mmCIF file of C-alpha atoms in Angstrom:
data_model
loop_
_atom_site.group_PDB
_atom_site.id
_atom_site.type_symbol
_atom_site.label_atom_id
_atom_site.label_comp_id
_atom_site.label_asym_id
_atom_site.label_seq_id
_atom_site.Cartn_x
_atom_site.Cartn_y
_atom_site.Cartn_z
ATOM 1 C CA MET A 1 17.096 5.362 38.116
ATOM 2 C CA ALA A 2 14.720 6.632 35.405
ATOM 3 C CA ASN A 3 15.433 10.149 34.141
ATOM 4 C CA SER A 4 12.583 10.671 31.664
ATOM 5 C CA LEU A 5 9.424 10.028 33.696
ATOM 6 C CA ASP A 6 8.767 13.733 34.068
ATOM 7 C CA ASP A 7 9.445 14.639 30.427
ATOM 8 C CA PRO A 8 6.489 16.021 28.439
ATOM 9 C CA LYS A 9 5.031 13.958 25.623
ATOM 10 C CA GLN A 10 6.455 16.059 22.774
ATOM 11 C CA VAL A 11 9.974 15.715 24.144
ATOM 12 C CA LEU A 12 9.568 11.938 24.207
ATOM 13 C CA VAL A 13 8.067 11.907 20.705
ATOM 14 C CA ASP A 14 10.970 13.927 19.311
ATOM 15 C CA ARG A 15 13.508 11.742 21.109
ATOM 16 C CA ALA A 16 11.933 8.562 19.729
ATOM 17 C CA ALA A 17 11.943 10.017 16.204
ATOM 18 C CA ARG A 18 15.651 10.793 16.457
ATOM 19 C CA ARG A 19 16.395 7.269 17.681
ATOM 20 C CA MET A 20 14.434 5.735 14.818
ATOM 21 C CA ALA A 21 16.351 7.889 12.340
ATOM 22 C CA GLU A 22 19.580 6.500 13.784
ATOM 23 C CA GLU A 23 18.499 2.854 14.073
ATOM 24 C CA PHE A 24 16.559 2.186 10.865
ATOM 25 C CA GLY A 25 18.032 2.511 7.402
ATOM 26 C CA ASP A 26 17.223 1.238 3.951
ATOM 27 C CA SER A 27 16.620 -2.491 3.597
ATOM 28 C CA GLY A 28 19.301 -2.864 0.939
ATOM 29 C CA LEU A 29 16.754 -4.312 -1.496
ATOM 30 C CA THR A 30 16.498 -3.253 -5.124
ATOM 31 C CA LEU A 31 13.270 -1.806 -6.517
ATOM 32 C CA ARG A 32 12.506 -5.098 -8.283
ATOM 33 C CA GLN A 33 13.097 -7.056 -5.082
ATOM 34 C CA LYS A 34 10.867 -4.744 -3.051
ATOM 35 C CA LEU A 35 8.098 -5.063 -5.622
ATOM 36 C CA ALA A 36 8.344 -8.858 -5.802
ATOM 37 C CA LEU A 37 8.334 -9.093 -2.011
ATOM 38 C CA THR A 38 5.300 -6.791 -1.871
ATOM 39 C CA CYS A 39 3.416 -9.225 -4.102
ATOM 40 C CA ARG A 40 4.259 -12.086 -1.728
ATOM 41 C CA ILE A 41 3.534 -10.034 1.397
ATOM 42 C CA LEU A 42 0.087 -9.115 0.102
ATOM 43 C CA TYR A 43 -0.593 -12.667 -1.043
ATOM 44 C CA ASP A 44 0.006 -13.838 2.514
ATOM 45 C CA ALA A 45 -2.151 -10.968 3.838
ATOM 46 C CA GLY A 46 -5.225 -12.124 1.908
ATOM 47 C CA HIS A 47 -5.019 -9.811 -1.106
ATOM 48 C CA ASP A 48 -5.016 -12.676 -3.598
ATOM 49 C CA SER A 49 -8.043 -12.791 -5.909
ATOM 50 C CA GLY A 50 -6.943 -14.902 -8.840
ATOM 51 C CA LEU A 51 -5.414 -12.609 -11.445
ATOM 52 C CA ALA A 52 -7.245 -9.494 -10.223
ATOM 53 C CA GLY A 53 -5.254 -6.545 -8.939
ATOM 54 C CA GLN A 54 -2.081 -4.770 -9.969
ATOM 55 C CA ILE A 55 1.008 -3.623 -8.114
ATOM 56 C CA THR A 56 3.201 -1.054 -9.853
ATOM 57 C CA ALA A 57 6.241 1.111 -9.140
ATOM 58 C CA ARG A 58 7.696 3.936 -11.204
ATOM 59 C CA GLY A 59 10.687 3.082 -13.359
ATOM 60 C CA ASP A 60 13.797 5.195 -13.749
ATOM 61 C CA ARG A 61 12.649 6.629 -17.071
ATOM 62 C CA PRO A 62 9.725 9.095 -17.040
ATOM 63 C CA GLY A 63 6.419 7.539 -18.047
ATOM 64 C CA THR A 64 7.473 3.978 -17.201
ATOM 65 C CA TYR A 65 6.634 1.616 -14.376
ATOM 66 C CA TYR A 66 7.192 -1.964 -13.262
ATOM 67 C CA THR A 67 4.314 -4.375 -12.818
ATOM 68 C CA GLN A 68 3.555 -8.079 -12.746
ATOM 69 C CA ARG A 69 2.896 -10.113 -15.885
ATOM 70 C CA LEU A 70 -0.716 -10.946 -16.679
ATOM 71 C CA GLY A 71 -1.256 -14.630 -16.000
ATOM 72 C CA LEU A 72 0.852 -14.776 -12.839
ATOM 73 C CA GLY A 73 -0.637 -14.730 -9.363
ATOM 74 C CA PHE A 74 0.916 -12.649 -6.610
ATOM 75 C CA ASP A 75 2.505 -15.830 -5.234
ATOM 76 C CA GLU A 76 4.334 -16.408 -8.546
ATOM 77 C CA VAL A 77 5.928 -12.985 -8.979
ATOM 78 C CA THR A 78 9.726 -12.800 -8.762
ATOM 79 C CA GLU A 79 12.205 -10.021 -9.304
ATOM 80 C CA ASP A 80 13.081 -11.614 -12.671
ATOM 81 C CA ASN A 81 9.593 -11.922 -14.192
ATOM 82 C CA LEU A 82 8.425 -8.349 -13.560
ATOM 83 C CA LEU A 83 7.665 -6.206 -16.607
ATOM 84 C CA LEU A 84 8.692 -2.630 -17.338
ATOM 85 C CA VAL A 85 5.954 -0.899 -19.339
ATOM 86 C CA ASP A 86 5.194 2.564 -20.670
ATOM 87 C CA GLU A 87 1.995 4.543 -20.173
ATOM 88 C CA ASP A 88 0.396 2.752 -23.120
ATOM 89 C CA LEU A 89 1.257 -0.604 -21.476
ATOM 90 C CA ASN A 90 3.804 -1.477 -24.145
ATOM 91 C CA VAL A 91 6.353 -3.882 -22.670
ATOM 92 C CA LEU A 92 9.844 -2.370 -22.611
ATOM 93 C CA GLU A 93 11.526 -5.093 -20.568
ATOM 94 C CA GLY A 94 10.418 -8.659 -19.843
ATOM 95 C CA ASP A 95 8.198 -11.244 -21.504
ATOM 96 C CA GLY A 96 4.404 -11.350 -21.654
ATOM 97 C CA MET A 97 1.798 -8.617 -21.288
ATOM 98 C CA ALA A 98 0.635 -6.320 -18.529
ATOM 99 C CA ASN A 99 -2.893 -6.427 -17.157
ATOM 100 C CA PRO A 100 -4.998 -4.075 -19.352
ATOM 101 C CA ALA A 101 -6.488 -2.701 -16.107
ATOM 102 C CA ASN A 102 -3.088 -1.136 -15.390
ATOM 103 C CA ARG A 103 -4.217 1.772 -17.564
ATOM 104 C CA PHE A 104 -5.638 3.710 -14.625
ATOM 105 C CA HIS A 105 -2.254 3.533 -12.887
ATOM 106 C CA SER A 106 -0.902 5.735 -15.695
ATOM 107 C CA TRP A 107 -3.560 8.322 -14.874
ATOM 108 C CA ILE A 108 -2.695 8.322 -11.167
ATOM 109 C CA TYR A 109 1.034 8.650 -11.817
ATOM 110 C CA ARG A 110 0.367 11.594 -14.116
ATOM 111 C CA ALA A 111 -1.877 13.289 -11.550
ATOM 112 C CA ARG A 112 0.354 12.621 -8.525
ATOM 113 C CA GLU A 113 4.076 13.301 -8.903
ATOM 114 C CA ASP A 114 4.551 12.325 -5.248
ATOM 115 C CA VAL A 115 3.359 8.761 -5.879
ATOM 116 C CA THR A 116 5.962 6.142 -6.817
ATOM 117 C CA CYS A 117 4.034 2.941 -6.015
ATOM 118 C CA ILE A 118 0.389 1.898 -6.444
ATOM 119 C CA VAL A 119 -1.272 -1.186 -4.994
ATOM 120 C CA HIS A 120 -4.742 -2.075 -6.252
ATOM 121 C CA THR A 121 -6.245 -5.337 -4.991
ATOM 122 C CA HIS A 122 -9.559 -7.029 -4.217
ATOM 123 C CA PRO A 123 -8.980 -8.439 -0.699
ATOM 124 C CA LEU A 124 -11.867 -10.157 1.036
ATOM 125 C CA TYR A 125 -12.816 -7.677 3.763
ATOM 126 C CA ALA A 126 -12.212 -4.473 1.807
ATOM 127 C CA SER A 127 -14.233 -5.934 -1.049
ATOM 128 C CA ALA A 128 -17.031 -6.951 1.317
ATOM 129 C CA LEU A 129 -17.117 -3.465 2.825
ATOM 130 C CA SER A 130 -17.189 -1.973 -0.663
ATOM 131 C CA MET A 131 -20.410 -3.893 -1.348
ATOM 132 C CA LEU A 132 -22.171 -1.909 1.381
ATOM 133 C CA GLU A 133 -21.350 1.405 -0.338
ATOM 134 C CA VAL A 134 -20.031 2.917 2.893
ATOM 135 C CA PRO A 135 -16.655 4.649 3.387
ATOM 136 C CA LEU A 136 -13.847 3.187 5.459
ATOM 137 C CA VAL A 137 -14.129 4.282 9.095
ATOM 138 C CA ILE A 138 -10.928 4.659 11.099
ATOM 139 C CA SER A 139 -11.649 4.204 14.796
ATOM 140 C CA GLN A 140 -8.773 2.106 16.137
ATOM 141 C CA MET A 141 -5.211 3.131 16.933
ATOM 142 C CA ASP A 142 -3.407 0.698 14.628
ATOM 143 C CA THR A 143 -5.323 1.927 11.593
ATOM 144 C CA THR A 144 -4.735 5.655 12.131
ATOM 145 C CA PRO A 145 -2.236 5.936 9.246
ATOM 146 C CA LEU A 146 -5.417 5.944 7.146
ATOM 147 C CA TYR A 147 -7.251 8.514 9.288
ATOM 148 C CA ASP A 148 -8.694 11.180 6.966
ATOM 149 C CA ASP A 149 -6.441 9.661 4.317
ATOM 150 C CA CYS A 150 -8.808 7.216 2.597
ATOM 151 C CA ALA A 151 -11.176 8.548 -0.048
ATOM 152 C CA PHE A 152 -14.334 6.788 -1.217
ATOM 153 C CA LEU A 153 -15.638 6.197 -4.739
ATOM 154 C CA ALA A 154 -19.335 5.553 -4.172
ATOM 155 C CA THR A 155 -20.211 4.314 -7.671
ATOM 156 C CA TRP A 156 -18.687 1.510 -9.704
ATOM 157 C CA PRO A 157 -17.592 2.738 -13.147
ATOM 158 C CA GLY A 158 -17.239 -0.785 -14.569
ATOM 159 C CA ILE A 159 -14.112 -2.647 -15.588
ATOM 160 C CA PRO A 160 -11.075 -0.345 -15.274
ATOM 161 C CA VAL A 161 -9.734 -0.847 -18.786
ATOM 162 C CA GLY A 162 -10.744 2.455 -20.421
ATOM 163 C CA ASN A 163 -9.368 5.931 -19.948
ATOM 164 C CA GLU A 164 -12.673 6.970 -18.379
ATOM 165 C CA GLU A 165 -11.936 4.755 -15.372
ATOM 166 C CA GLY A 166 -8.494 6.319 -15.088
ATOM 167 C CA GLU A 167 -10.014 9.782 -14.893
ATOM 168 C CA ILE A 168 -12.684 8.695 -12.384
ATOM 169 C CA ILE A 169 -10.388 6.739 -10.050
ATOM 170 C CA SER A 170 -7.556 9.288 -10.046
ATOM 171 C CA ALA A 171 -10.080 12.066 -9.338
ATOM 172 C CA ALA A 172 -11.642 10.061 -6.492
ATOM 173 C CA LEU A 173 -8.221 9.440 -4.917
ATOM 174 C CA GLY A 174 -7.408 13.148 -5.052
ATOM 175 C CA GLY A 175 -4.559 13.996 -2.699
ATOM 176 C CA LYS A 176 -5.114 11.094 -0.307
ATOM 177 C CA ARG A 177 -3.064 7.918 0.016
ATOM 178 C CA ALA A 178 -5.936 5.434 -0.288
ATOM 179 C CA VAL A 179 -9.385 5.012 -1.753
ATOM 180 C CA LEU A 180 -12.101 2.419 -1.191
ATOM 181 C CA LEU A 181 -13.810 1.614 -4.483
ATOM 182 C CA ALA A 182 -17.479 0.642 -4.160
ATOM 183 C CA HIS A 183 -18.308 -2.841 -5.504
ATOM 184 C CA HIS A 184 -14.647 -3.219 -6.420
ATOM 185 C CA GLY A 185 -11.788 -3.191 -3.909
ATOM 186 C CA GLN A 186 -9.067 -0.913 -2.579
ATOM 187 C CA LEU A 187 -6.226 1.204 -3.900
ATOM 188 C CA VAL A 188 -3.299 2.776 -2.082
ATOM 189 C CA ALA A 189 -0.745 5.206 -3.497
ATOM 190 C CA GLY A 190 2.542 5.611 -1.673
ATOM 191 C CA SER A 191 5.614 7.797 -1.925
ATOM 192 C CA GLY A 192 7.603 4.561 -1.853
ATOM 193 C CA ILE A 193 7.052 0.819 -2.177
ATOM 194 C CA GLU A 194 7.390 0.364 1.578
ATOM 195 C CA GLU A 195 4.652 2.869 2.331
ATOM 196 C CA ALA A 196 2.270 1.481 -0.297
ATOM 197 C CA CYS A 197 2.774 -2.104 0.881
ATOM 198 C CA ASN A 198 2.215 -1.208 4.533
ATOM 199 C CA LEU A 199 -0.946 0.778 3.778
ATOM 200 C CA ALA A 200 -2.331 -2.043 1.641
ATOM 201 C CA VAL A 201 -1.873 -4.489 4.514
ATOM 202 C CA LEU A 202 -3.471 -1.969 6.842
ATOM 203 C CA ILE A 203 -6.535 -1.103 4.751
ATOM 204 C CA GLU A 204 -7.610 -4.742 4.678
ATOM 205 C CA ARG A 205 -7.204 -4.983 8.449
ATOM 206 C CA ALA A 206 -9.165 -1.751 8.880
ATOM 207 C CA ALA A 207 -12.001 -3.074 6.720
ATOM 208 C CA ARG A 208 -12.099 -6.302 8.702
ATOM 209 C CA LEU A 209 -12.203 -4.398 11.996
ATOM 210 C CA GLN A 210 -14.977 -2.167 10.678
ATOM 211 C CA LEU A 211 -17.141 -5.091 9.597
ATOM 212 C CA LEU A 212 -16.637 -6.801 12.959
ATOM 213 C CA ALA A 213 -17.474 -3.621 14.864
ATOM 214 C CA MET A 214 -20.536 -2.889 12.708
ATOM 215 C CA SER A 215 -21.851 -6.369 13.413
ATOM 216 C CA ALA A 216 -21.636 -5.713 17.169
ATOM 217 C CA GLY A 217 -22.890 -2.143 17.465
ATOM 218 C CA THR A 218 -22.256 1.467 16.487
ATOM 219 C CA ILE A 219 -18.702 2.543 15.777
ATOM 220 C CA LYS A 220 -17.601 5.463 17.941
ATOM 221 C CA PRO A 221 -15.335 8.153 16.415
ATOM 222 C CA LEU A 222 -11.785 8.899 17.473
ATOM 223 C CA PRO A 223 -10.961 12.355 18.844
ATOM 224 C CA ASP A 224 -9.834 14.251 15.747
ATOM 225 C CA GLU A 225 -6.729 15.871 17.233
ATOM 226 C CA LEU A 226 -5.405 12.622 18.707
ATOM 227 C CA ALA A 227 -6.179 10.675 15.538
ATOM 228 C CA ARG A 228 -4.267 13.180 13.418
ATOM 229 C CA GLU A 229 -1.348 13.008 15.847
ATOM 230 C CA ALA A 230 -1.317 9.219 15.525
ATOM 231 C CA HIS A 231 -1.603 9.450 11.717
ATOM 232 C CA ASP A 232 1.488 11.632 11.518
ATOM 233 C CA TRP A 233 3.461 9.600 14.086
ATOM 234 C CA THR A 234 2.924 6.362 12.177
ATOM 235 C CA SER A 235 3.422 7.814 8.690
ATOM 236 C CA THR A 236 7.132 8.596 8.676
ATOM 237 C CA PRO A 237 9.591 7.018 6.209
ATOM 238 C CA LYS A 238 11.521 5.343 9.027
ATOM 239 C CA ARG A 239 8.389 3.681 10.385
ATOM 240 C CA HIS A 240 7.568 2.453 6.894
ATOM 241 C CA GLN A 241 11.096 1.130 6.399
ATOM 242 C CA ALA A 242 11.051 -0.771 9.676
ATOM 243 C CA THR A 243 7.588 -2.227 9.129
ATOM 244 C CA PHE A 244 8.285 -3.255 5.542
ATOM 245 C CA ALA A 245 11.571 -4.884 6.531
ATOM 246 C CA TYR A 246 9.695 -7.040 9.033
ATOM 247 C CA TYR A 247 7.082 -8.030 6.445
ATOM 248 C CA ALA A 248 9.847 -8.732 3.916
ATOM 249 C CA ARG A 249 11.788 -11.007 6.280
ATOM 250 C CA ARG A 250 8.598 -12.951 6.984
ATOM 251 C CA ALA A 251 7.808 -13.214 3.262
ATOM 252 C CA LEU A 252 11.330 -14.460 2.530
ATOM 253 C CA ARG A 253 10.874 -17.267 5.032
ATOM 254 C CA ASN A 254 7.655 -18.308 3.253
ATOM 255 C CA HIS A 255 8.731 -17.535 -0.321
ATOM 256 C CA PRO A 256 12.530 -17.640 -0.708
ATOM 257 C CA ASP A 257 12.137 -18.053 -4.487
ATOM 258 C CA CYS A 258 10.890 -14.498 -5.137
ATOM 259 C CA VAL A 259 14.345 -12.869 -5.001
ATOM 260 C CA ALA A 260 17.896 -13.982 -5.698
ATOM 261 C CA ALA A 261 19.384 -16.536 -3.355
ATOM 262 C CA GLY A 262 21.273 -15.084 -0.427
ATOM 263 C CA VAL A 263 19.328 -11.827 -0.215
ATOM 264 C CA VAL A 264 19.173 -10.587 3.377
ATOM 265 C CA VAL A 265 16.765 -7.879 4.541
ATOM 266 C CA ARG A 266 18.273 -5.494 7.074
#
């Protein structure tokens, strides 16, 4: 006999949150392993564009972060070939050089102490949407983690190698977790690697949905209050942990070489 069919929505929401807190813990992966798996997850999700794009995560020492080596595609990144660099992109650990475009990551990390992972890529649908010079529109339940949380940079400042681009992109991002960059691509900034990876997967799906919907008619807005409720419900650390763990297990089946043998994702 069911005992909860008369419970109000908030009671059920709170109960579900408590259960998730009990059921889902950390994946057991190291920072390097999470970052390498993120590269493979996003490769499989269509974020590959040759050598374009950077994925970074703060290091233990202030002013340092891990990133992939220039010359390697996302499908070639492993936990062992990641670089640790400083804000000037000097390599502190590892062999090779970082992508010079990583410079604007330093600006974002300086501006946002809450950010520990940045994903910047040029996926097909987000890049196509960026060519239209229109912001990302969130009008579907699955994409609500980005509701009122994706900024828009309407002008292309050129190749992001100079400090000027760092100032422009970090200012455009502001306090949000994502930004669509006109004529360029997308960027997400997360409080953890799991969050950044999940949002990067999601922003490409959202752009694809938007382009499909625009081709069929006029996109209708979500009710603001319900969209904000959904944003908050889907933006908790436990949800990010559970979602990332699923993506990581799938990536390990496709790319077992990216982390040490025998690694199991909980």
